[in-house]
Amino acid sequence: MVVILLGPPGVGKGTQGGLLVDALGWVRIATGDLLRAARRDGTALGQEAQRYMDAGELVPDDLIVAMVREHLEALGPDTSILFDGFPRTVAQAVSLDAMLPEIGRRVDGVLLFEASDEVLVKRISGRRSSPEGRVYNIHFDPPKVEGICDVSGSPLVHRADDHPDTVVRRLEVYRAQTAPLVSYYEATPTRVMPVAGDAPMSEVRRRVHEALQEALGVETEAS
Ligand code: AP5
């Protein structure tokens, strides 16, 4: 099974992706997390990506596609894949549609998360992240000890691209460059599954499992 998590910044893709990985054992390929890891490691990719990410712009398609290809090649043939934050342009979707058949796969479904800008901005302003990629929220999902990751004990940070001006730009970029993917997938056999994301995490999780079960027959304990 190959499923894409699609939706604007802060809508809960990473949160629900993590819950799905825990529930189903799928492999999550999250391009934002991979880029942040590359930045921390100081790789050439990380250095190149930094200026785009900090400005709220998309990293060029060729860099992203090469990074995803490398991760796909390392997966076993029966691995179910959850893409989070990829594809993000029609050109990336076209590249993915060319890559997957090489490993006998295709995109089965797109979980399309939606929420108002007001909800997105509040969630992003309260987000705190660990260096390992675990995500908290000071309003909705705080850590047990303020500023410290429950799991690793690392200090939590406010992402550089979560500052208000950059968030406004990320929302514009989403509408201009990523939202057209909805029509792209609606014109293919891929199932597009809208999920209202403006509810508590447990309710959004229930909606995700229900959508996967109804559209793709994925059985989970929560469906
Ligand atoms: P990326 O890291 O992918 O960021 P994003 O898509 O903007 O998404 P976010 O991580 O902001 O939000 P999310 O939907 O995962 O929400 P989360 O679960 O954290 O990309 C960052 C940058 O990298 C891009 O701007 C670009 O520069 C570059 N990039 C990445 N991929 C690329 C690509 N394919 N092509 C080109 N460039 C690329 O939740 C948000 C907060 O809300 C958290 O605090 C969470 O705890 C809380 N929360 C979640 N759900 C709920 C709920 N139901 N109720 C209350 N709070 C909730």
mmCIF file of C-alpha atoms and ligand atoms in Angstrom:
data_model
loop_
_atom_site.group_PDB
_atom_site.id
_atom_site.type_symbol
_atom_site.label_atom_id
_atom_site.label_comp_id
_atom_site.label_asym_id
_atom_site.label_seq_id
_atom_site.Cartn_x
_atom_site.Cartn_y
_atom_site.Cartn_z
ATOM 1 C CA MET A 1 0.000 0.000 0.000
ATOM 2 C CA VAL A 2 1.250 3.483 -0.844
ATOM 3 C CA VAL A 3 -0.560 6.434 0.754
ATOM 4 C CA ILE A 4 0.217 10.172 0.649
ATOM 5 C CA LEU A 5 -0.533 12.597 3.506
ATOM 6 C CA LEU A 6 -1.479 15.887 1.853
ATOM 7 C CA GLY A 7 -2.496 19.162 3.467
ATOM 8 C CA PRO A 8 -1.349 22.618 4.552
ATOM 9 C CA PRO A 9 1.363 23.306 7.136
ATOM 10 C CA GLY A 10 0.258 22.541 10.690
ATOM 11 C CA VAL A 11 -2.790 20.496 9.731
ATOM 12 C CA GLY A 12 -1.474 17.395 11.524
ATOM 13 C CA LYS A 13 0.191 15.285 8.803
ATOM 14 C CA GLY A 14 3.205 14.454 10.956
ATOM 15 C CA THR A 15 1.071 13.782 14.029
ATOM 16 C CA GLN A 16 -1.316 11.440 12.226
ATOM 17 C CA GLY A 17 1.535 9.902 10.228
ATOM 18 C CA GLY A 18 3.286 8.957 13.472
ATOM 19 C CA LEU A 19 0.095 7.408 14.856
ATOM 20 C CA LEU A 20 -0.423 5.427 11.659
ATOM 21 C CA VAL A 21 3.131 4.109 11.725
ATOM 22 C CA ASP A 22 2.580 2.965 15.338
ATOM 23 C CA ALA A 23 -0.737 1.303 14.433
ATOM 24 C CA LEU A 24 0.133 -0.271 11.085
ATOM 25 C CA GLY A 25 3.910 -0.632 10.985
ATOM 26 C CA TRP A 26 4.128 1.220 7.668
ATOM 27 C CA VAL A 27 7.288 3.128 6.740
ATOM 28 C CA ARG A 28 6.895 6.926 6.768
ATOM 29 C CA ILE A 29 8.961 8.976 4.342
ATOM 30 C CA ALA A 30 8.666 12.568 5.605
ATOM 31 C CA THR A 31 10.646 14.925 3.385
ATOM 32 C CA GLY A 32 10.571 17.799 5.911
ATOM 33 C CA ASP A 33 12.090 15.537 8.610
ATOM 34 C CA LEU A 34 14.707 14.214 6.153
ATOM 35 C CA LEU A 35 15.697 17.764 5.188
ATOM 36 C CA ARG A 36 15.942 18.862 8.827
ATOM 37 C CA ALA A 37 18.150 15.823 9.543
ATOM 38 C CA ALA A 38 20.350 16.748 6.560
ATOM 39 C CA ARG A 39 20.671 20.272 7.965
ATOM 40 C CA ARG A 40 21.660 18.984 11.391
ATOM 41 C CA ASP A 41 24.230 16.662 9.783
ATOM 42 C CA GLY A 42 25.602 19.550 7.706
ATOM 43 C CA THR A 43 25.373 17.665 4.400
ATOM 44 C CA ALA A 44 25.509 19.460 1.046
ATOM 45 C CA LEU A 45 21.770 18.815 0.642
ATOM 46 C CA GLY A 46 21.072 20.254 4.105
ATOM 47 C CA GLN A 47 23.068 23.399 3.367
ATOM 48 C CA GLU A 48 21.366 23.885 0.007
ATOM 49 C CA ALA A 49 17.885 23.298 1.501
ATOM 50 C CA GLN A 50 18.333 25.695 4.431
ATOM 51 C CA ARG A 51 17.724 28.972 2.609
ATOM 52 C CA TYR A 52 14.543 27.698 0.963
ATOM 53 C CA MET A 53 13.136 26.230 4.178
ATOM 54 C CA ASP A 54 13.874 29.303 6.299
ATOM 55 C CA ALA A 55 12.112 31.485 3.708
ATOM 56 C CA GLY A 56 9.059 29.190 3.606
ATOM 57 C CA GLU A 57 9.755 28.258 -0.025
ATOM 58 C CA LEU A 58 9.908 24.786 -1.533
ATOM 59 C CA VAL A 59 13.261 23.070 -2.006
ATOM 60 C CA PRO A 60 13.888 22.455 -5.750
ATOM 61 C CA ASP A 61 12.159 19.377 -7.169
ATOM 62 C CA ASP A 62 15.329 17.663 -8.426
ATOM 63 C CA LEU A 63 16.903 17.641 -4.937
ATOM 64 C CA ILE A 64 13.729 16.292 -3.339
ATOM 65 C CA VAL A 65 13.127 13.609 -5.954
ATOM 66 C CA ALA A 66 16.723 12.343 -5.684
ATOM 67 C CA MET A 67 16.399 12.166 -1.878
ATOM 68 C CA VAL A 68 13.117 10.233 -2.080
ATOM 69 C CA ARG A 69 14.493 7.860 -4.714
ATOM 70 C CA GLU A 70 17.387 6.971 -2.408
ATOM 71 C CA HIS A 71 14.971 6.089 0.398
ATOM 72 C CA LEU A 72 12.642 4.114 -1.871
ATOM 73 C CA GLU A 73 15.522 2.007 -3.155
ATOM 74 C CA ALA A 74 16.343 0.937 0.410
ATOM 75 C CA LEU A 75 12.838 -0.481 1.064
ATOM 76 C CA GLY A 76 11.772 -4.101 0.762
ATOM 77 C CA PRO A 77 9.247 -5.051 -1.930
ATOM 78 C CA ASP A 78 6.252 -5.510 0.413
ATOM 79 C CA THR A 79 6.771 -2.442 2.579
ATOM 80 C CA SER A 80 3.716 -0.206 2.882
ATOM 81 C CA ILE A 81 4.722 3.423 2.494
ATOM 82 C CA LEU A 82 3.306 6.625 3.932
ATOM 83 C CA PHE A 83 4.591 9.762 2.202
ATOM 84 C CA ASP A 84 4.387 12.868 4.421
ATOM 85 C CA GLY A 85 5.027 16.224 2.731
ATOM 86 C CA PHE A 86 5.819 14.604 -0.614
ATOM 87 C CA PRO A 87 4.875 15.114 -3.380
ATOM 88 C CA ARG A 88 4.400 18.846 -3.023
ATOM 89 C CA THR A 89 4.322 19.940 -6.665
ATOM 90 C CA VAL A 90 2.796 18.404 -9.762
ATOM 91 C CA ALA A 91 6.335 17.812 -11.086
ATOM 92 C CA GLN A 92 7.149 15.764 -7.936
ATOM 93 C CA ALA A 93 3.913 13.763 -8.379
ATOM 94 C CA VAL A 94 4.836 13.002 -11.992
ATOM 95 C CA SER A 95 8.293 11.836 -10.858
ATOM 96 C CA LEU A 96 6.747 9.629 -8.163
ATOM 97 C CA ASP A 97 4.379 8.109 -10.726
ATOM 98 C CA ALA A 98 7.434 7.252 -12.827
ATOM 99 C CA MET A 99 9.469 5.843 -9.883
ATOM 100 C CA LEU A 100 6.878 3.609 -8.225
ATOM 101 C CA PRO A 101 6.253 1.243 -11.160
ATOM 102 C CA GLU A 102 10.003 0.521 -11.176
ATOM 103 C CA ILE A 103 9.412 -1.226 -7.833
ATOM 104 C CA GLY A 104 6.011 -2.643 -8.801
ATOM 105 C CA ARG A 105 3.961 -0.038 -6.924
ATOM 106 C CA ARG A 106 1.563 2.838 -7.489
ATOM 107 C CA VAL A 107 -0.092 5.487 -5.316
ATOM 108 C CA ASP A 108 -3.180 3.850 -3.793
ATOM 109 C CA GLY A 109 -4.576 6.766 -1.839
ATOM 110 C CA VAL A 110 -4.215 10.364 -0.716
ATOM 111 C CA LEU A 111 -5.371 11.429 2.761
ATOM 112 C CA LEU A 112 -6.286 15.083 2.244
ATOM 113 C CA PHE A 113 -6.274 16.962 5.569
ATOM 114 C CA GLU A 114 -8.167 20.242 5.802
ATOM 115 C CA ALA A 115 -8.525 22.935 8.499
ATOM 116 C CA SER A 116 -9.078 26.708 8.636
ATOM 117 C CA ASP A 117 -6.088 29.093 8.574
ATOM 118 C CA GLU A 118 -7.012 30.152 12.126
ATOM 119 C CA VAL A 119 -6.569 26.578 13.380
ATOM 120 C CA LEU A 120 -3.326 26.113 11.416
ATOM 121 C CA VAL A 121 -1.733 29.300 12.744
ATOM 122 C CA LYS A 122 -2.654 28.473 16.357
ATOM 123 C CA ARG A 123 -1.242 24.948 16.059
ATOM 124 C CA ILE A 124 1.994 26.111 14.430
ATOM 125 C CA SER A 125 2.524 28.879 16.995
ATOM 126 C CA GLY A 126 2.276 26.280 19.783
ATOM 127 C CA ARG A 127 4.372 23.573 18.159
ATOM 128 C CA ARG A 128 7.609 22.506 19.850
ATOM 129 C CA SER A 129 9.806 19.785 18.315
ATOM 130 C CA SER A 130 12.577 17.543 19.576
ATOM 131 C CA PRO A 131 15.763 17.156 17.499
ATOM 132 C CA GLU A 132 14.646 13.560 16.849
ATOM 133 C CA GLY A 133 11.433 14.818 15.189
ATOM 134 C CA ARG A 134 8.911 14.161 17.996
ATOM 135 C CA VAL A 135 6.258 16.890 17.984
ATOM 136 C CA TYR A 136 4.409 18.529 20.918
ATOM 137 C CA ASN A 137 2.093 21.486 21.311
ATOM 138 C CA ILE A 138 2.058 23.885 24.245
ATOM 139 C CA HIS A 139 -1.729 24.349 23.829
ATOM 140 C CA PHE A 140 -2.934 20.884 22.826
ATOM 141 C CA ASP A 141 -0.282 18.269 23.566
ATOM 142 C CA PRO A 142 2.313 19.560 26.042
ATOM 143 C CA PRO A 143 5.317 17.532 27.201
ATOM 144 C CA LYS A 144 5.320 16.319 30.820
ATOM 145 C CA VAL A 145 8.167 18.730 31.662
ATOM 146 C CA GLU A 146 8.021 22.123 29.930
ATOM 147 C CA GLY A 147 10.565 22.403 27.109
ATOM 148 C CA ILE A 148 11.847 18.807 27.394
ATOM 149 C CA CYS A 149 11.056 15.804 25.172
ATOM 150 C CA ASP A 150 9.267 13.050 27.159
ATOM 151 C CA VAL A 151 11.111 10.330 25.244
ATOM 152 C CA SER A 152 14.676 11.535 24.621
ATOM 153 C CA GLY A 153 15.030 14.213 27.314
ATOM 154 C CA SER A 154 16.315 16.636 24.634
ATOM 155 C CA PRO A 155 15.397 20.335 24.784
ATOM 156 C CA LEU A 156 12.425 21.202 22.557
ATOM 157 C CA VAL A 157 12.745 23.929 19.920
ATOM 158 C CA HIS A 158 10.413 26.219 18.000
ATOM 159 C CA ARG A 159 11.128 25.467 14.332
ATOM 160 C CA ALA A 160 12.850 28.334 12.494
ATOM 161 C CA ASP A 161 10.131 28.259 9.808
ATOM 162 C CA ASP A 162 7.312 28.417 12.394
ATOM 163 C CA HIS A 163 7.681 32.169 12.888
ATOM 164 C CA PRO A 164 4.561 34.117 11.826
ATOM 165 C CA ASP A 165 5.861 35.771 8.606
ATOM 166 C CA THR A 166 7.244 32.488 7.313
ATOM 167 C CA VAL A 167 4.015 30.673 8.161
ATOM 168 C CA VAL A 168 2.040 33.146 6.024
ATOM 169 C CA ARG A 169 4.412 32.441 3.116
ATOM 170 C CA ARG A 170 4.183 28.658 3.641
ATOM 171 C CA LEU A 171 0.375 28.875 3.438
ATOM 172 C CA GLU A 172 0.634 30.865 0.163
ATOM 173 C CA VAL A 173 3.099 28.363 -1.253
ATOM 174 C CA TYR A 174 0.796 25.487 -0.274
ATOM 175 C CA ARG A 175 -2.155 27.053 -2.115
ATOM 176 C CA ALA A 176 -0.159 27.955 -5.230
ATOM 177 C CA GLN A 177 2.077 24.907 -5.654
ATOM 178 C CA THR A 178 0.711 21.989 -3.615
ATOM 179 C CA ALA A 179 -3.093 22.319 -3.638
ATOM 180 C CA PRO A 180 -3.182 21.611 -7.431
ATOM 181 C CA LEU A 181 -2.199 18.030 -6.534
ATOM 182 C CA VAL A 182 -5.797 17.409 -5.468
ATOM 183 C CA SER A 183 -7.051 17.787 -9.058
ATOM 184 C CA TYR A 184 -4.020 15.854 -10.290
ATOM 185 C CA TYR A 185 -4.911 12.808 -8.186
ATOM 186 C CA GLU A 186 -8.668 13.161 -8.731
ATOM 187 C CA ALA A 187 -7.973 12.620 -12.437
ATOM 188 C CA THR A 188 -6.276 9.250 -11.701
ATOM 189 C CA PRO A 189 -7.475 5.946 -10.161
ATOM 190 C CA THR A 190 -5.854 7.018 -6.842
ATOM 191 C CA ARG A 191 -8.483 7.416 -4.080
ATOM 192 C CA VAL A 192 -8.567 10.931 -2.621
ATOM 193 C CA MET A 193 -9.839 10.742 0.994
ATOM 194 C CA PRO A 194 -10.745 14.125 2.558
ATOM 195 C CA VAL A 195 -10.282 14.239 6.336
ATOM 196 C CA ALA A 196 -11.538 17.187 8.395
ATOM 197 C CA GLY A 197 -8.519 17.968 10.577
ATOM 198 C CA ASP A 198 -10.113 20.566 12.880
ATOM 199 C CA ALA A 199 -10.882 18.204 15.750
ATOM 200 C CA PRO A 200 -8.956 16.714 18.671
ATOM 201 C CA MET A 201 -6.140 14.348 17.652
ATOM 202 C CA SER A 202 -8.004 11.213 18.744
ATOM 203 C CA GLU A 203 -11.047 12.141 16.631
ATOM 204 C CA VAL A 204 -8.885 12.950 13.580
ATOM 205 C CA ARG A 205 -7.168 9.595 14.103
ATOM 206 C CA ARG A 206 -10.569 7.853 14.096
ATOM 207 C CA ARG A 207 -11.503 9.667 10.853
ATOM 208 C CA VAL A 208 -8.206 8.630 9.226
ATOM 209 C CA HIS A 209 -8.714 4.964 10.094
ATOM 210 C CA GLU A 210 -12.330 5.091 8.889
ATOM 211 C CA ALA A 211 -11.273 6.646 5.560
ATOM 212 C CA LEU A 212 -8.510 4.080 5.011
ATOM 213 C CA GLN A 213 -10.884 1.231 5.815
ATOM 214 C CA GLU A 214 -13.729 2.463 3.593
ATOM 215 C CA ALA A 215 -11.662 3.552 0.590
ATOM 216 C CA LEU A 216 -8.787 1.073 0.612
ATOM 217 C CA GLY A 217 -9.923 -1.797 2.866
ATOM 218 C CA VAL A 218 -7.086 -1.205 5.356
ATOM 219 C CA GLU A 219 -8.112 -2.985 8.574
ATOM 220 C CA THR A 220 -7.023 -1.359 11.818
ATOM 221 C CA GLU A 221 -8.062 -1.733 15.429
ATOM 222 C CA ALA A 222 -9.525 1.783 15.350
ATOM 223 C CA SER A 223 -11.737 1.356 12.253
HETATM 224 P P1 AP5 B 1 7.392 20.016 6.446
HETATM 225 O O1 AP5 B 1 8.197 19.656 7.602
HETATM 226 O O2 AP5 B 1 6.830 18.946 5.583
HETATM 227 O O3 AP5 B 1 6.297 21.037 6.938
HETATM 228 P P2 AP5 B 1 4.763 21.253 6.527
HETATM 229 O O4 AP5 B 1 4.209 20.501 5.393
HETATM 230 O O5 AP5 B 1 4.678 22.727 6.393
HETATM 231 O O6 AP5 B 1 4.001 20.636 7.666
HETATM 232 P P3 AP5 B 1 4.212 20.837 9.147
HETATM 233 O O7 AP5 B 1 5.325 19.973 9.638
HETATM 234 O O8 AP5 B 1 4.307 22.322 9.451
HETATM 235 O O9 AP5 B 1 2.800 20.410 9.739
HETATM 236 P P4 AP5 B 1 2.087 19.013 9.900
HETATM 237 O O10 AP5 B 1 0.900 18.991 8.995
HETATM 238 O O11 AP5 B 1 3.013 17.872 9.856
HETATM 239 O O12 AP5 B 1 1.527 19.246 11.381
HETATM 240 P P5 AP5 B 1 1.981 18.577 12.771
HETATM 241 O O13 AP5 B 1 1.513 17.167 12.846
HETATM 242 O O14 AP5 B 1 3.403 18.883 13.068
HETATM 243 O O15 AP5 B 1 8.257 20.953 5.448
HETATM 244 C C1 AP5 B 1 9.056 22.009 5.935
HETATM 245 C C2 AP5 B 1 9.793 22.663 4.765
HETATM 246 O O16 AP5 B 1 10.679 21.699 4.141
HETATM 247 C C3 AP5 B 1 8.918 23.188 3.624
HETATM 248 O O17 AP5 B 1 8.411 24.488 3.881
HETATM 249 C C4 AP5 B 1 9.903 23.156 2.443
HETATM 250 O O18 AP5 B 1 10.798 24.230 2.497
HETATM 251 C C5 AP5 B 1 10.696 21.869 2.717
HETATM 252 N N1 AP5 B 1 10.085 20.683 2.075
HETATM 253 C C6 AP5 B 1 9.598 19.569 2.713
HETATM 254 N N2 AP5 B 1 9.121 18.689 1.823
HETATM 255 C C7 AP5 B 1 9.321 19.238 0.596
HETATM 256 C C8 AP5 B 1 9.016 18.806 -0.722
HETATM 257 N N3 AP5 B 1 8.403 17.621 -0.972
HETATM 258 N N4 AP5 B 1 9.335 19.638 -1.742
HETATM 259 C C9 AP5 B 1 9.965 20.812 -1.524
HETATM 260 N N5 AP5 B 1 10.262 21.293 -0.301
HETATM 261 C C10 AP5 B 1 9.948 20.498 0.766
HETATM 262 O O19 AP5 B 1 1.029 19.422 13.773
HETATM 263 C C11 AP5 B 1 1.244 20.811 13.960
HETATM 264 C C12 AP5 B 1 1.047 21.125 15.450
HETATM 265 O O20 AP5 B 1 -0.328 20.943 15.789
HETATM 266 C C13 AP5 B 1 1.839 20.233 16.409
HETATM 267 O O21 AP5 B 1 2.250 20.999 17.499
HETATM 268 C C14 AP5 B 1 0.823 19.160 16.849
HETATM 269 O O22 AP5 B 1 1.110 18.705 18.164
HETATM 270 C C15 AP5 B 1 -0.479 19.932 16.785
HETATM 271 N N6 AP5 B 1 -1.620 19.124 16.365
HETATM 272 C C16 AP5 B 1 -1.654 18.184 15.387
HETATM 273 N N7 AP5 B 1 -2.902 17.678 15.253
HETATM 274 C C17 AP5 B 1 -3.672 18.338 16.168
HETATM 275 C C18 AP5 B 1 -5.062 18.259 16.520
HETATM 276 N N8 AP5 B 1 -5.900 17.426 15.898
HETATM 277 N N9 AP5 B 1 -5.509 19.075 17.500
HETATM 278 C C19 AP5 B 1 -4.665 19.956 18.141
HETATM 279 N N10 AP5 B 1 -3.338 20.050 17.854
HETATM 280 C C20 AP5 B 1 -2.856 19.256 16.870
#
